[in-house]
PDB file of C-alpha atoms and ligand atoms in Angstrom:
ATOM      1  CA  MET V   1      22.958  13.512  10.413  1.00 35.00           C
ATOM      2  CA  LYS V   2      19.313  14.094  12.124  1.00 38.00           C
ATOM      3  CA  ALA V   3      17.079  11.627  13.647  1.00 38.00           C
ATOM      4  CA  MET V   4      14.157  10.379  12.142  1.00 41.00           C
ATOM      5  CA  SER V   5      11.095  13.333  12.081  1.00 43.00           C
ATOM      6  CA  GLN V   6       8.236  12.195  12.875  1.00 43.00           C
ATOM      7  CA  THR V   7       6.175  15.368  14.408  1.00 42.00           C
ATOM      8  CA  ILE V   8       3.001  15.084  17.004  1.00 46.00           C
ATOM      9  CA  ASN V   9       1.187  17.925  15.457  1.00 58.00           C
ATOM     10  CA  ALA V  10       2.889  18.866  11.579  1.00 86.00           C
ATOM     11  CA  PHE V  11       2.718  16.609   8.809  1.00 93.00           C
ATOM     12  CA  PRO V  12       5.502  13.931   9.639  1.00 95.00           C
ATOM     13  CA  THR V  13       9.032  14.937   7.292  1.00 96.00           C
ATOM     14  CA  HIS V  14       8.988  11.629   5.905  1.00 98.00           C
ATOM     15  CA  LEU V  15       5.737   8.292   4.767  1.00 98.00           C
ATOM     16  CA  LEU V  16       7.930   5.780   6.163  1.00 98.00           C
ATOM     17  CA  ALA V  17       5.039   3.326   7.890  1.00 98.00           C
ATOM     18  CA  THR V  18       1.586   3.880   8.469  1.00 98.00           C
ATOM     19  CA  GLN V  19       2.681   2.575  12.597  1.00 97.00           C
ATOM     20  CA  PHE V  20       3.564   6.169  12.594  1.00 93.00           C
ATOM     21  CA  LEU V  21       0.169   8.098  11.377  1.00 98.00           C
ATOM     22  CA  SER V  22      -1.737   9.226  13.842  1.00 98.00           C
ATOM     23  CA  ALA V  23      -5.421   9.473  12.587  1.00 98.00           C
ATOM     24  CA  THR V  24      -5.184  12.823  11.683  1.00 98.00           C
ATOM     25  CA  ASP V  25      -2.768  12.534   9.337  1.00 98.00           C
ATOM     26  CA  ILE V  26      -4.551   9.887   7.681  1.00 98.00           C
ATOM     27  CA  TYR V  27      -7.406  12.168   7.022  1.00 98.00           C
ATOM     28  CA  SER V  28      -5.175  15.372   5.959  1.00 98.00           C
ATOM     29  CA  ILE V  29      -4.374  12.691   2.992  1.00 98.00           C
ATOM     30  CA  LEU V  30      -7.424  11.160   2.423  1.00 98.00           C
ATOM     31  CA  ASP V  31      -9.165  14.641   2.630  1.00 98.00           C
ATOM     32  CA  LEU V  32      -6.717  16.486  -0.016  1.00 98.00           C
ATOM     33  CA  ALA V  33      -6.489  13.485  -2.400  1.00 98.00           C
ATOM     34  CA  SER V  34     -10.652  13.413  -2.494  1.00 98.00           C
ATOM     35  CA  THR V  35     -10.428  17.172  -4.018  1.00 98.00           C
ATOM     36  CA  TRP V  36      -8.809  15.424  -6.980  1.00 98.00           C
ATOM     37  CA  ILE V  37     -11.338  12.762  -7.438  1.00 97.00           C
ATOM     38  CA  GLY V  38     -14.747  14.028  -9.431  1.00 96.00           C
ATOM     39  CA  ALA V  39     -18.493  13.520  -9.046  1.00 94.00           C
ATOM     40  CA  ASP V  40     -17.562  10.830 -11.281  1.00 93.00           C
ATOM     41  CA  GLY V  41     -15.137   9.027  -9.848  1.00 92.00           C
ATOM     42  CA  GLN V  42     -12.312  10.404 -12.465  1.00 95.00           C
ATOM     43  CA  LEU V  43      -8.958  11.886 -11.120  1.00 97.00           C
ATOM     44  CA  LEU V  44      -9.181  15.862 -11.245  1.00 98.00           C
ATOM     45  CA  PRO V  45      -6.684  18.743 -12.590  1.00 97.00           C
ATOM     46  CA  ALA V  46      -4.418  19.606  -9.521  1.00 97.00           C
ATOM     47  CA  PRO V  47      -2.615  23.027  -8.587  1.00 97.00           C
ATOM     48  CA  PRO V  48       0.853  22.391  -9.452  1.00 98.00           C
ATOM     49  CA  LEU V  49       2.252  22.755  -6.129  1.00 98.00           C
ATOM     50  CA  LEU V  50       5.237  20.501  -6.387  1.00 98.00           C
ATOM     51  CA  GLN V  51       6.696  23.117  -9.233  1.00 98.00           C
ATOM     52  CA  GLN V  52      10.608  23.307  -9.284  1.00 97.00           C
ATOM     53  CA  LYS V  53      10.457  20.146  -7.159  1.00 98.00           C
ATOM     54  CA  THR V  54      12.378  17.416  -8.171  1.00 98.00           C
ATOM     55  CA  VAL V  55      11.007  13.672  -7.177  1.00 98.00           C
ATOM     56  CA  ALA V  56      13.098  11.055  -8.006  1.00 98.00           C
ATOM     57  CA  ASN V  57      11.660   7.349  -7.747  1.00 98.00           C
ATOM     58  CA  LEU V  58      14.126   4.452  -6.582  1.00 97.00           C
ATOM     59  CA  PHE V  59      12.658   1.097  -6.909  1.00 97.00           C
ATOM     60  CA  PHE V  60      14.504  -1.983  -6.304  1.00 96.00           C
ATOM     61  CA  GLU V  61      11.491  -4.721  -6.243  1.00 95.00           C
ATOM     62  CA  ASN V  62       9.660  -4.609  -9.192  1.00 94.00           C
ATOM     63  CA  SER V  63       6.446  -2.493  -9.580  1.00 96.00           C
ATOM     64  CA  THR V  64       3.878  -1.388 -11.896  1.00 96.00           C
ATOM     65  CA  ARG V  65       1.221   0.192 -10.059  1.00 97.00           C
ATOM     66  CA  THR V  66       3.066   2.225  -7.084  1.00 98.00           C
ATOM     67  CA  ARG V  67       5.983   3.449  -9.762  1.00 98.00           C
ATOM     68  CA  CYS V  68       3.564   4.239 -12.014  1.00 98.00           C
ATOM     69  CA  ALA V  69       1.485   6.051  -9.685  1.00 98.00           C
ATOM     70  CA  PHE V  70       3.678   8.152  -7.969  1.00 98.00           C
ATOM     71  CA  GLU V  71       5.310   8.903 -11.316  1.00 98.00           C
ATOM     72  CA  LEU V  72       2.008   9.993 -12.330  1.00 98.00           C
ATOM     73  CA  ALA V  73       1.064  12.354  -9.318  1.00 98.00           C
ATOM     74  CA  ALA V  74       4.522  13.580  -9.059  1.00 98.00           C
ATOM     75  CA  GLN V  75       3.693  14.894 -12.484  1.00 98.00           C
ATOM     76  CA  ARG V  76       0.365  16.038 -12.214  1.00 98.00           C
ATOM     77  CA  LEU V  77       1.203  18.437  -9.644  1.00 98.00           C
ATOM     78  CA  GLY V  78       4.191  19.922 -11.504  1.00 98.00           C
ATOM     79  CA  ALA V  79       7.450  17.979 -10.650  1.00 98.00           C
ATOM     80  CA  TYR V  80      10.730  16.938 -12.730  1.00 98.00           C
ATOM     81  CA  VAL V  81      10.612  13.319 -12.085  1.00 98.00           C
ATOM     82  CA  LEU V  82      13.915  10.980 -12.275  1.00 97.00           C
ATOM     83  CA  ASN V  83      13.146   7.191 -12.621  1.00 96.00           C
ATOM     84  CA  LEU V  84      16.054   5.465 -11.988  1.00 94.00           C
ATOM     85  CA  ASP V  85      16.762   2.203 -13.704  1.00 88.00           C
ATOM     86  CA  VAL V  86      18.129   0.745 -11.275  1.00 89.00           C
ATOM     87  CA  SER V  87      19.559  -2.680 -13.335  1.00 86.00           C
ATOM     88  CA  THR V  88      21.993   0.038 -15.065  1.00 82.00           C
ATOM     89  CA  SER V  89      22.319   2.781 -11.713  1.00 83.00           C
ATOM     90  CA  SER V  90      25.811   2.841  -9.931  1.00 83.00           C
ATOM     91  CA  THR V  91      24.096   0.479  -7.134  1.00 84.00           C
ATOM     92  CA  GLN V  92      25.747  -2.325  -9.791  1.00 85.00           C
ATOM     93  CA  LYS V  93      29.093  -1.055  -8.919  1.00 87.00           C
ATOM     94  CA  GLY V  94      28.747  -1.091  -4.745  1.00 91.00           C
ATOM     95  CA  GLU V  95      27.050   2.134  -4.361  1.00 94.00           C
ATOM     96  CA  THR V  96      25.285   2.256  -0.783  1.00 95.00           C
ATOM     97  CA  LEU V  97      21.531   2.608  -0.413  1.00 95.00           C
ATOM     98  CA  LEU V  98      22.532   6.046   1.626  1.00 96.00           C
ATOM     99  CA  ASP V  99      25.753   6.881  -0.584  1.00 96.00           C
ATOM    100  CA  THR V 100      22.806   7.441  -3.955  1.00 96.00           C
ATOM    101  CA  ALA V 101      20.473   9.197  -1.916  1.00 97.00           C
ATOM    102  CA  ARG V 102      23.112  11.383  -1.138  1.00 97.00           C
ATOM    103  CA  TYR V 103      24.115  12.290  -4.787  1.00 97.00           C
ATOM    104  CA  LEU V 104      20.231  12.543  -5.714  1.00 97.00           C
ATOM    105  CA  GLN V 105      20.007  15.004  -2.938  1.00 98.00           C
ATOM    106  CA  ALA V 106      22.927  16.844  -4.089  1.00 98.00           C
ATOM    107  CA  MET V 107      21.576  16.929  -7.073  1.00 97.00           C
ATOM    108  CA  GLY V 108      18.498  18.448  -5.666  1.00 98.00           C
ATOM    109  CA  VAL V 109      16.094  15.811  -4.902  1.00 98.00           C
ATOM    110  CA  ASP V 110      13.116  16.910  -2.517  1.00 98.00           C
ATOM    111  CA  GLN V 111      11.504  13.363  -2.678  1.00 98.00           C
ATOM    112  CA  LEU V 112      12.838   9.850  -2.701  1.00 98.00           C
ATOM    113  CA  VAL V 113      10.215   7.417  -3.428  1.00 98.00           C
ATOM    114  CA  LEU V 114      11.713   4.264  -2.851  1.00 98.00           C
ATOM    115  CA  ARG V 115      10.745   0.589  -2.657  1.00 97.00           C
ATOM    116  CA  ASP V 116      13.386  -2.120  -1.404  1.00 96.00           C
ATOM    117  CA  SER V 117      13.307  -5.905  -0.428  1.00 94.00           C
ATOM    118  CA  GLN V 118      15.249  -4.670   3.271  1.00 96.00           C
ATOM    119  CA  SER V 119      12.868  -4.176   5.785  1.00 97.00           C
ATOM    120  CA  GLY V 120      13.245  -1.100   7.256  1.00 98.00           C
ATOM    121  CA  SER V 121      15.815   0.676   4.907  1.00 97.00           C
ATOM    122  CA  PRO V 122      13.734   3.693   4.552  1.00 98.00           C
ATOM    123  CA  SER V 123      13.736   3.964   8.104  1.00 98.00           C
ATOM    124  CA  VAL V 124      16.744   3.544   8.320  1.00 97.00           C
ATOM    125  CA  LEU V 125      18.358   6.350   5.236  1.00 98.00           C
ATOM    126  CA  ALA V 126      15.431   8.694   6.987  1.00 98.00           C
ATOM    127  CA  ALA V 127      17.768   8.643  10.121  1.00 98.00           C
ATOM    128  CA  GLN V 128      20.751   8.980   8.762  1.00 97.00           C
ATOM    129  CA  LEU V 129      20.657  11.789   5.330  1.00 97.00           C
ATOM    130  CA  ASP V 130      20.686  15.545   5.937  1.00 95.00           C
ATOM    131  CA  GLU V 131      17.300  17.634   6.205  1.00 95.00           C
ATOM    132  CA  GLY V 132      15.446  18.619   3.407  1.00 96.00           C
ATOM    133  CA  MET V 133      14.783  15.144   1.268  1.00 98.00           C
ATOM    134  CA  ALA V 134      11.706  13.598   1.859  1.00 98.00           C
ATOM    135  CA  ILE V 135      11.824   9.767   2.015  1.00 98.00           C
ATOM    136  CA  ILE V 136       8.401   7.753   0.483  1.00 98.00           C
ATOM    137  CA  ASN V 137       8.241   4.350   1.563  1.00 98.00           C
ATOM    138  CA  ALA V 138       7.123   2.880  -1.859  1.00 98.00           C
ATOM    139  CA  GLY V 139       6.886  -1.082  -0.214  1.00 98.00           C
ATOM    140  CA  ASP V 140      10.068  -2.452   2.177  1.00 98.00           C
ATOM    141  CA  GLY V 141      10.517  -6.167   2.566  1.00 96.00           C
ATOM    142  CA  THR V 142       7.428  -7.453   4.616  1.00 96.00           C
ATOM    143  CA  ASN V 143       7.606  -4.551   6.643  1.00 97.00           C
ATOM    144  CA  GLU V 144       5.065  -1.349   5.105  1.00 98.00           C
ATOM    145  CA  HIS V 145       3.527   0.156   1.782  1.00 98.00           C
ATOM    146  CA  PRO V 146       2.022   2.908   3.520  1.00 98.00           C
ATOM    147  CA  SER V 147       0.623   4.537   0.766  1.00 98.00           C
ATOM    148  CA  GLN V 148      -1.106   1.246  -0.360  1.00 98.00           C
ATOM    149  CA  ALA V 149      -2.532   0.762   2.474  1.00 98.00           C
ATOM    150  CA  LEU V 150      -3.724   4.690   2.471  1.00 98.00           C
ATOM    151  CA  LEU V 151      -5.637   4.406  -1.241  1.00 98.00           C
ATOM    152  CA  ASP V 152      -6.972   0.997  -0.050  1.00 98.00           C
ATOM    153  CA  ILE V 153      -8.504   2.743   3.146  1.00 98.00           C
ATOM    154  CA  PHE V 154      -9.572   5.853   0.499  1.00 98.00           C
ATOM    155  CA  THR V 155     -11.035   3.239  -2.171  1.00 98.00           C
ATOM    156  CA  ILE V 156     -13.027   1.756   1.022  1.00 98.00           C
ATOM    157  CA  ARG V 157     -14.349   5.445   2.539  1.00 98.00           C
ATOM    158  CA  CYS V 158     -15.692   6.584  -0.938  1.00 97.00           C
ATOM    159  CA  TYR V 159     -18.030   2.766  -1.000  1.00 97.00           C
ATOM    160  CA  LYS V 160     -18.594   2.640   2.587  1.00 98.00           C
ATOM    161  CA  PRO V 161     -18.256   5.871   4.489  1.00 96.00           C
ATOM    162  CA  ASN V 162     -18.522   4.837   7.916  1.00 96.00           C
ATOM    163  CA  LEU V 163     -15.290   2.929   8.444  1.00 96.00           C
ATOM    164  CA  GLU V 164     -15.781   2.511  12.139  1.00 96.00           C
ATOM    165  CA  ARG V 165     -18.297   0.205  11.783  1.00 96.00           C
ATOM    166  CA  LEU V 166     -16.884  -2.393   8.659  1.00 98.00           C
ATOM    167  CA  SER V 167     -16.224  -5.636   8.780  1.00 98.00           C
ATOM    168  CA  ILE V 168     -12.888  -5.954   6.880  1.00 98.00           C
ATOM    169  CA  ALA V 169     -11.713  -9.327   5.844  1.00 98.00           C
ATOM    170  CA  ILE V 170      -7.776  -8.928   4.381  1.00 98.00           C
ATOM    171  CA  VAL V 171      -7.628 -12.861   2.624  1.00 98.00           C
ATOM    172  CA  GLY V 172      -4.474 -14.439   1.473  1.00 97.00           C
ATOM    173  CA  ASP V 173      -0.851 -14.689   2.350  1.00 96.00           C
ATOM    174  CA  ILE V 174      -0.711 -12.510   5.632  1.00 97.00           C
ATOM    175  CA  LEU V 175       2.441 -13.422   6.367  1.00 96.00           C
ATOM    176  CA  HIS V 176       4.542 -11.916   3.649  1.00 95.00           C
ATOM    177  CA  SER V 177       1.911  -9.013   3.148  1.00 97.00           C
ATOM    178  CA  ARG V 178       3.547  -5.516   4.032  1.00 98.00           C
ATOM    179  CA  VAL V 179       0.508  -4.220   2.769  1.00 98.00           C
ATOM    180  CA  ALA V 180      -2.086  -6.061   5.343  1.00 98.00           C
ATOM    181  CA  ARG V 181       0.712  -4.842   8.115  1.00 98.00           C
ATOM    182  CA  SER V 182       0.023  -1.203   6.814  1.00 98.00           C
ATOM    183  CA  LEU V 183      -3.644  -1.970   6.453  1.00 98.00           C
ATOM    184  CA  CYS V 184      -4.005  -2.893  10.136  1.00 98.00           C
ATOM    185  CA  TYR V 185      -2.083  -0.137  11.728  1.00 98.00           C
ATOM    186  CA  ALA V 186      -3.764   2.675   9.997  1.00 98.00           C
ATOM    187  CA  LEU V 187      -7.232   1.143  10.365  1.00 98.00           C
ATOM    188  CA  SER V 188      -6.924   0.980  13.811  1.00 98.00           C
ATOM    189  CA  THR V 189      -5.649   4.100  14.115  1.00 98.00           C
ATOM    190  CA  LEU V 190      -9.056   4.959  12.378  1.00 98.00           C
ATOM    191  CA  GLY V 191     -10.916   3.147  15.162  1.00 98.00           C
ATOM    192  CA  VAL V 192     -12.386   0.178  12.881  1.00 98.00           C
ATOM    193  CA  ILE V 193     -12.377  -2.506  15.418  1.00 95.00           C
ATOM    194  CA  ASP V 194     -13.413  -5.460  13.055  1.00 98.00           C
ATOM    195  CA  ILE V 195     -10.287  -6.436  10.940  1.00 98.00           C
ATOM    196  CA  ARG V 196     -10.007 -10.106  10.013  1.00 98.00           C
ATOM    197  CA  LEU V 197      -6.786 -11.950   8.818  1.00 98.00           C
ATOM    198  CA  VAL V 198      -7.575 -14.715   6.917  1.00 98.00           C
ATOM    199  CA  ALA V 199      -5.079 -17.879   5.833  1.00 97.00           C
ATOM    200  CA  PRO V 200      -4.066 -20.775   6.305  1.00 95.00           C
ATOM    201  CA  SER V 201      -2.108 -21.413   9.831  1.00 95.00           C
ATOM    202  CA  SER V 202       1.568 -21.375   8.138  1.00 92.00           C
ATOM    203  CA  LEU V 203       0.532 -17.736   6.541  1.00 95.00           C
ATOM    204  CA  LEU V 204      -0.833 -16.221   9.394  1.00 97.00           C
ATOM    205  CA  PRO V 205       1.342 -13.849  11.588  1.00 96.00           C
ATOM    206  CA  GLU V 206       1.806 -15.469  15.408  1.00 95.00           C
ATOM    207  CA  SER V 207       0.383 -11.994  17.143  1.00 94.00           C
ATOM    208  CA  VAL V 208      -1.567  -9.011  16.094  1.00 95.00           C
ATOM    209  CA  PRO V 209      -0.660  -5.136  16.246  1.00 91.00           C
ATOM    210  CA  SER V 210      -4.003  -4.289  17.720  1.00 94.00           C
ATOM    211  CA  ASN V 211      -7.125  -5.570  19.395  1.00 96.00           C
ATOM    212  CA  SER V 212      -8.999  -5.057  16.375  1.00 97.00           C
ATOM    213  CA  VAL V 213      -7.622  -7.730  14.202  1.00 98.00           C
ATOM    214  CA  SER V 214      -8.409 -11.313  14.817  1.00 98.00           C
ATOM    215  CA  LEU V 215      -6.823 -14.029  12.759  1.00 98.00           C
ATOM    216  CA  HIS V 216      -8.531 -17.184  10.913  1.00 98.00           C
ATOM    217  CA  THR V 217      -8.193 -19.941   9.486  1.00 98.00           C
ATOM    218  CA  ASP V 218     -11.317 -20.853   8.408  1.00 98.00           C
ATOM    219  CA  LEU V 219     -12.536 -18.622   4.968  1.00 97.00           C
ATOM    220  CA  GLN V 220     -16.112 -19.315   5.221  1.00 97.00           C
ATOM    221  CA  ARG V 221     -16.382 -18.395   8.903  1.00 97.00           C
ATOM    222  CA  GLY V 222     -13.320 -15.119   8.178  1.00 98.00           C
ATOM    223  CA  ILE V 223     -15.769 -13.459   5.661  1.00 98.00           C
ATOM    224  CA  ALA V 224     -19.249 -14.146   7.482  1.00 98.00           C
ATOM    225  CA  GLY V 225     -20.671 -10.553   7.371  1.00 98.00           C
ATOM    226  CA  ALA V 226     -17.836  -8.828   6.422  1.00 98.00           C
ATOM    227  CA  ASP V 227     -17.699  -5.382   4.274  1.00 98.00           C
ATOM    228  CA  VAL V 228     -15.030  -5.071   2.456  1.00 98.00           C
ATOM    229  CA  VAL V 229     -13.073  -8.070   1.066  1.00 98.00           C
ATOM    230  CA  ILE V 230      -9.937  -7.670   0.412  1.00 98.00           C
ATOM    231  CA  ALA V 231      -7.404 -10.423  -1.772  1.00 98.00           C
ATOM    232  CA  LEU V 232      -3.646 -10.704  -1.498  1.00 98.00           C
ATOM    233  CA  ARG V 233      -1.281 -13.037  -4.036  1.00 96.00           C
ATOM    234  CA  LEU V 234       0.610 -15.446  -2.425  1.00 94.00           C
ATOM    235  CA  GLN V 235       4.348 -13.897  -2.150  1.00 88.00           C
ATOM    236  CA  ARG V 236       6.787 -16.218  -3.759  1.00 84.00           C
ATOM    237  CA  GLU V 237       9.284 -14.231  -3.864  1.00 82.00           C
ATOM    238  CA  ARG V 238       9.249 -13.350  -0.096  1.00 85.00           C
ATOM    239  CA  MET V 239       8.840 -17.759   1.155  1.00 84.00           C
ATOM    240  CA  GLN V 240      11.382 -19.800   1.465  1.00 76.00           C
ATOM    241  CA  ASN V 241       9.683 -23.043  -0.252  1.00 73.00           C
ATOM    242  CA  PHE V 242       6.988 -21.864  -2.544  1.00 69.00           C
ATOM    243  CA  ALA V 243       7.458 -25.370  -4.456  1.00 71.00           C
ATOM    244  CA  ALA V 244       5.981 -26.654  -1.293  1.00 71.00           C
ATOM    245  CA  LEU V 245       2.645 -24.521  -1.891  1.00 78.00           C
ATOM    246  CA  ASP V 246       0.083 -26.310  -4.205  1.00 86.00           C
ATOM    247  CA  THR V 247      -1.724 -23.610  -5.506  1.00 91.00           C
ATOM    248  CA  ILE V 248      -4.877 -25.611  -6.567  1.00 92.00           C
ATOM    249  CA  SER V 249      -5.369 -26.734  -3.509  1.00 92.00           C
ATOM    250  CA  TYR V 250      -4.771 -23.513  -2.306  1.00 94.00           C
ATOM    251  CA  PHE V 251      -7.342 -21.747  -4.629  1.00 96.00           C
ATOM    252  CA  GLN V 252      -9.695 -24.600  -2.888  1.00 96.00           C
ATOM    253  CA  GLN V 253      -9.522 -23.759   0.267  1.00 95.00           C
ATOM    254  CA  TYR V 254      -8.473 -19.814   0.217  1.00 97.00           C
ATOM    255  CA  GLY V 255      -9.250 -18.582  -3.529  1.00 97.00           C
ATOM    256  CA  LEU V 256     -12.297 -16.199  -3.418  1.00 98.00           C
ATOM    257  CA  THR V 257     -15.381 -17.572  -5.512  1.00 98.00           C
ATOM    258  CA  GLU V 258     -18.948 -16.788  -6.382  1.00 97.00           C
ATOM    259  CA  GLU V 259     -19.868 -19.263  -4.063  1.00 97.00           C
ATOM    260  CA  ARG V 260     -17.807 -18.001  -1.170  1.00 97.00           C
ATOM    261  CA  LEU V 261     -18.347 -14.243  -1.263  1.00 97.00           C
ATOM    262  CA  ARG V 262     -22.062 -15.352  -0.672  1.00 97.00           C
ATOM    263  CA  HIS V 263     -20.740 -15.577   2.838  1.00 98.00           C
ATOM    264  CA  ALA V 264     -19.633 -11.742   2.955  1.00 98.00           C
ATOM    265  CA  LYS V 265     -22.482  -9.273   2.929  1.00 98.00           C
ATOM    266  CA  PRO V 266     -24.344  -8.911  -0.075  1.00 98.00           C
ATOM    267  CA  ASP V 267     -22.892  -5.900  -1.270  1.00 98.00           C
ATOM    268  CA  ALA V 268     -19.773  -5.972   0.135  1.00 98.00           C
ATOM    269  CA  ILE V 269     -16.450  -4.665  -1.861  1.00 98.00           C
ATOM    270  CA  ILE V 270     -13.707  -7.037  -3.215  1.00 98.00           C
ATOM    271  CA  MET V 271     -10.500  -5.548  -3.244  1.00 98.00           C
ATOM    272  CA  HIS V 272      -7.101  -6.265  -4.517  1.00 98.00           C
ATOM    273  CA  PRO V 273      -3.436  -4.176  -4.198  1.00 98.00           C
ATOM    274  CA  GLY V 274      -2.789  -5.923  -7.194  1.00 97.00           C
ATOM    275  CA  PRO V 275      -0.684  -7.895  -8.754  1.00 97.00           C
ATOM    276  CA  MET V 276      -3.428 -10.535  -9.324  1.00 97.00           C
ATOM    277  CA  ASN V 277      -3.047 -14.099  -9.769  1.00 96.00           C
ATOM    278  CA  ARG V 278      -6.153 -15.008 -11.233  1.00 98.00           C
ATOM    279  CA  GLY V 279      -7.292 -18.724  -9.809  1.00 97.00           C
ATOM    280  CA  VAL V 280      -5.073 -18.600  -6.750  1.00 96.00           C
ATOM    281  CA  GLU V 281      -5.868 -16.668  -4.952  1.00 97.00           C
ATOM    282  CA  ILE V 282      -9.488 -14.872  -6.291  1.00 98.00           C
ATOM    283  CA  ASP V 283     -11.366 -16.041  -9.778  1.00 98.00           C
ATOM    284  CA  SER V 284     -12.050 -14.093 -12.528  1.00 98.00           C
ATOM    285  CA  ILE V 285     -15.430 -13.949 -12.293  1.00 98.00           C
ATOM    286  CA  VAL V 286     -15.104 -12.275  -8.427  1.00 98.00           C
ATOM    287  CA  ALA V 287     -12.427  -9.905  -9.728  1.00 98.00           C
ATOM    288  CA  ASP V 288     -14.217  -8.722 -12.503  1.00 98.00           C
ATOM    289  CA  GLY V 289     -18.012  -9.076 -11.402  1.00 98.00           C
ATOM    290  CA  PRO V 290     -20.050  -6.090  -9.797  1.00 98.00           C
ATOM    291  CA  GLN V 291     -18.919  -6.357  -6.495  1.00 98.00           C
ATOM    292  CA  SER V 292     -15.074  -6.020  -7.295  1.00 98.00           C
ATOM    293  CA  VAL V 293     -14.054  -1.820  -6.973  1.00 98.00           C
ATOM    294  CA  ILE V 294      -9.943  -3.353  -8.144  1.00 98.00           C
ATOM    295  CA  PHE V 295      -9.788  -1.293 -11.457  1.00 97.00           C
ATOM    296  CA  HIS V 296     -11.135   1.761  -9.737  1.00 97.00           C
ATOM    297  CA  GLN V 297      -8.449   1.427  -7.040  1.00 97.00           C
ATOM    298  CA  PRO V 298      -5.114   2.585  -9.499  1.00 97.00           C
ATOM    299  CA  LYS V 299      -6.773   5.950 -10.399  1.00 96.00           C
ATOM    300  CA  PHE V 300      -7.423   6.322  -6.577  1.00 98.00           C
ATOM    301  CA  GLY V 301      -4.090   5.523  -5.805  1.00 98.00           C
ATOM    302  CA  VAL V 302      -2.482   8.328  -7.814  1.00 98.00           C
ATOM    303  CA  ALA V 303      -4.657  11.224  -5.879  1.00 98.00           C
ATOM    304  CA  VAL V 304      -3.478   9.442  -2.872  1.00 98.00           C
ATOM    305  CA  ARG V 305       0.364   9.605  -3.691  1.00 98.00           C
ATOM    306  CA  MET V 306      -0.140  13.126  -4.868  1.00 98.00           C
ATOM    307  CA  ALA V 307      -1.990  14.165  -1.250  1.00 98.00           C
ATOM    308  CA  ILE V 308       1.127  12.645   0.231  1.00 98.00           C
ATOM    309  CA  MET V 309       3.989  14.368  -1.926  1.00 98.00           C
ATOM    310  CA  ALA V 310       1.442  17.167  -1.604  1.00 98.00           C
ATOM    311  CA  LEU V 311       1.619  17.360   2.659  1.00 98.00           C
ATOM    312  CA  LEU V 312       5.561  16.035   3.097  1.00 98.00           C
ATOM    313  CA  GLN V 313       6.618  19.715   0.668  1.00 95.00           C
ATOM    314  CA  ALA V 314       4.111  21.921   2.306  1.00 91.00           C
ATOM    315  CA  GLU V 315       5.971  24.191   4.839  1.00 68.00           C
TER     316      GLU V 315
HETATM  317  N1   CP M 401      -0.155  -2.891  -5.244  1.00 51.01           N
HETATM  318  C1   CP M 401       1.618  -2.951  -5.607  1.00 51.01           C
HETATM  319  O1   CP M 401       1.865  -2.470  -4.886  1.00 51.01           O
HETATM  320  O2   CP M 401       2.178  -3.017  -6.664  1.00 51.01           O
HETATM  321  P1   CP M 401       3.342  -2.715  -7.851  1.00 51.01           P
HETATM  322  O3   CP M 401       4.414  -3.990  -6.650  1.00 51.01           O
HETATM  323  O4   CP M 401       3.333  -3.134  -9.100  1.00 51.01           O
HETATM  324  O5   CP M 401       3.603  -1.918  -7.431  1.00 51.01           O
END
């Protein structure tokens, strides 16, 4: 057994949280990912950096984008890919997550991509396993979703290269959002000083992770002059009492509409990590409109996951 390894100079052994990444780590990922995006914005072929390596996807929560992106990224780097079906795996027979991971490691898995409803489980697993298998957090409870935040920052940088000067508003269910947490940590580390979290008070955290982050209950003020507006869905599966939340009045107060977005900068970009609930947190006219980069995020997500896996595998 070994302690969780997050080194200072070398790239970390695992990707567990943006909270533990340095600016150098983050730029290493973004810069490597950018080598696999062409001038036309499309994915380029990559060298087989993961040839003879095996990546396993183990998702205990539903996923479309993250799971597909990790699978495509591993394939593009030449890895063998195992997609475990949790509903038919032996976790259903009482096997612990640690034992499942140990068996996978014994079969030669080099990288384990884990999504779990339990906050902190990727870190606990990384601390308990023997060396040799990298753990990649693909979203743990309400804690972090580091690869999503990194692809979001990659996307922002494509359209707005001077990150430090940007005003970035994240609008929606902040309280339950692991994406918002990961974004706050990573953007703060990169020197962004105006990160606004916008939501009804019941969906805002009590404290902020850095001095760069401010809380807003007024949408108009929260997005005023913003360069980037990121919409988040209401995460009903993590709420104690979702039935009490009226989604129609939520949309009336916090939904991103064309009219409301006039308060942001005229060239603001609109993002969403997905899955989107149209007519709840975002109007279709905005999601499909000229300022939306929502459907560009997924391909950047493949390149960013490729970079993460390549850097974790680098000797
Ligand atoms: N953004 C995101 O994590 O989407 P999935 O739940 O589909 O992976």
